[in-house]
mmCIF file of C-alpha atoms in Angstrom:
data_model
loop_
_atom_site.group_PDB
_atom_site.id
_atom_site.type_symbol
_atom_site.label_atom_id
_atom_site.label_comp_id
_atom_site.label_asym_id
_atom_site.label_seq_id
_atom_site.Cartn_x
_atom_site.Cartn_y
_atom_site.Cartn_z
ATOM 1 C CA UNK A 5 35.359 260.316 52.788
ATOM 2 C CA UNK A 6 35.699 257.856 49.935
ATOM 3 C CA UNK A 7 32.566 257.154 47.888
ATOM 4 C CA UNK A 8 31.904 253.928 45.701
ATOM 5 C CA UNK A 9 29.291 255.051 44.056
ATOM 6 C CA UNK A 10 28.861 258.451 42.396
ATOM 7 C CA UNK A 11 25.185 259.509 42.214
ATOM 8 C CA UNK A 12 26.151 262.406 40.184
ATOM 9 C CA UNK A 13 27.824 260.571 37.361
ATOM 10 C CA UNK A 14 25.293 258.596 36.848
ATOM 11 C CA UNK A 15 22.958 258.048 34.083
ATOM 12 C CA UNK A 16 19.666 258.336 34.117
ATOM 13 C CA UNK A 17 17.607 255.129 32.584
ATOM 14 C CA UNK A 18 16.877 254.950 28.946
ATOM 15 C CA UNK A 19 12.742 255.618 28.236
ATOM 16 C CA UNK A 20 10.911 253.640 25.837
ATOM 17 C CA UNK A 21 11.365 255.545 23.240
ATOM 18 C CA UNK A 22 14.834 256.241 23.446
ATOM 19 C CA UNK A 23 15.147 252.530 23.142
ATOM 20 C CA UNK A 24 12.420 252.300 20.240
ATOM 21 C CA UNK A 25 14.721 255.190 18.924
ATOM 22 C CA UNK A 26 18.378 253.354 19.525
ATOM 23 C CA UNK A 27 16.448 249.873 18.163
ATOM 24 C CA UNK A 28 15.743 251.567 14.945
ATOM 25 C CA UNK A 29 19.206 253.001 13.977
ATOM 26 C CA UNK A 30 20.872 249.658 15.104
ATOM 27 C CA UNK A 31 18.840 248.164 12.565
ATOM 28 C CA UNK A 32 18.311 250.046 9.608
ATOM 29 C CA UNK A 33 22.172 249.997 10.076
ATOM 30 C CA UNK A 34 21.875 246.034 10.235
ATOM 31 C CA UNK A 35 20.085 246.482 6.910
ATOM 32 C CA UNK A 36 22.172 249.072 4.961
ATOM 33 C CA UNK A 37 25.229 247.037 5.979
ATOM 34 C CA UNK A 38 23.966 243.468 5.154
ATOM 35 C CA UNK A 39 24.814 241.889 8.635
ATOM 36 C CA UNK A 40 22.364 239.381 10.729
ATOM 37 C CA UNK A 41 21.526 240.279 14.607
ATOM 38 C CA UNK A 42 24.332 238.249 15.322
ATOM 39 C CA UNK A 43 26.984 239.209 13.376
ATOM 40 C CA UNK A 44 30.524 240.993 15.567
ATOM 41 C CA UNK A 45 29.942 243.580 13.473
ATOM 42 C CA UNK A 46 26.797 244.209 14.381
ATOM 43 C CA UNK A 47 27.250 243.743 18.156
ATOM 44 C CA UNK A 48 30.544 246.299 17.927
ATOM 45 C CA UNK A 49 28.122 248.383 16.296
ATOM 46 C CA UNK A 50 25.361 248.515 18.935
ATOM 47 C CA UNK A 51 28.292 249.140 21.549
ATOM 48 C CA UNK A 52 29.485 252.523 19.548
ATOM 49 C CA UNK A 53 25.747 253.455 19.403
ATOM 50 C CA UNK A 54 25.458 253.005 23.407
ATOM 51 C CA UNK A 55 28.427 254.674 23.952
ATOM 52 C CA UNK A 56 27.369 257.552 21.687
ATOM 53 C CA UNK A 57 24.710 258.169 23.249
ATOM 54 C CA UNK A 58 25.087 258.024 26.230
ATOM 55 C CA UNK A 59 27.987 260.548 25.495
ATOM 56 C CA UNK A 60 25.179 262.990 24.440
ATOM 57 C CA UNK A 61 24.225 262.150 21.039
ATOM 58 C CA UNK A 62 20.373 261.998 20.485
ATOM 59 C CA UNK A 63 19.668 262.565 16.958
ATOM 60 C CA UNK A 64 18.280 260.033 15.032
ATOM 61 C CA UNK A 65 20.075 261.105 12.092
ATOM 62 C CA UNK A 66 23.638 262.164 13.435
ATOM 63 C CA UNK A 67 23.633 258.385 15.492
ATOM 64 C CA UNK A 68 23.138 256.721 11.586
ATOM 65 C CA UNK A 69 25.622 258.794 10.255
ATOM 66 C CA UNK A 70 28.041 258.372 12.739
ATOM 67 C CA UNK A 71 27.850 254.829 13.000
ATOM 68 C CA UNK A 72 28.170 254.325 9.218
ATOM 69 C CA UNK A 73 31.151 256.523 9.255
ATOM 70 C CA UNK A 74 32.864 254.709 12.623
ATOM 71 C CA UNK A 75 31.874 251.425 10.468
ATOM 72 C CA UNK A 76 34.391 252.555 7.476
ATOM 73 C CA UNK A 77 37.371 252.423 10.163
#
């Protein structure tokens, strides 16, 4: 039987402070960087950190470091 939707690939929603949590990297890597809210590198930046975690990565830390290293390529 064919299935469009997958229930067990998908993710569950992100909690409040998992969002407080994502907000906080995104900026202080806004900051470090020098870019505005709307700047492409900011926005390409906020797309790695989705995708990063939601590929597993939840520590505060590693999610700053890897951005600022992915932000050197």
């Amino acid at each position: 039987m064919f299935r469009t939707f997958d229930s067990r690939a998908a993710k569950k929603p992100l909690d409040g402070a998992e969002i407080a949590m994502l907000r906080v990297v995104l900026r202080d890597f806004r900051e470090t960087h020098g870019f505005t809210v709307d700047d492409q590198q900011t926005l390409q930046a906020a797309r790695r950190l989705i995708i990063l975690f939601q590929g597993g990565e939840t520590d505060c830390a590693r999610l700053r470091a890897l951005l600022d290293v992915q932000s050197l390529n």
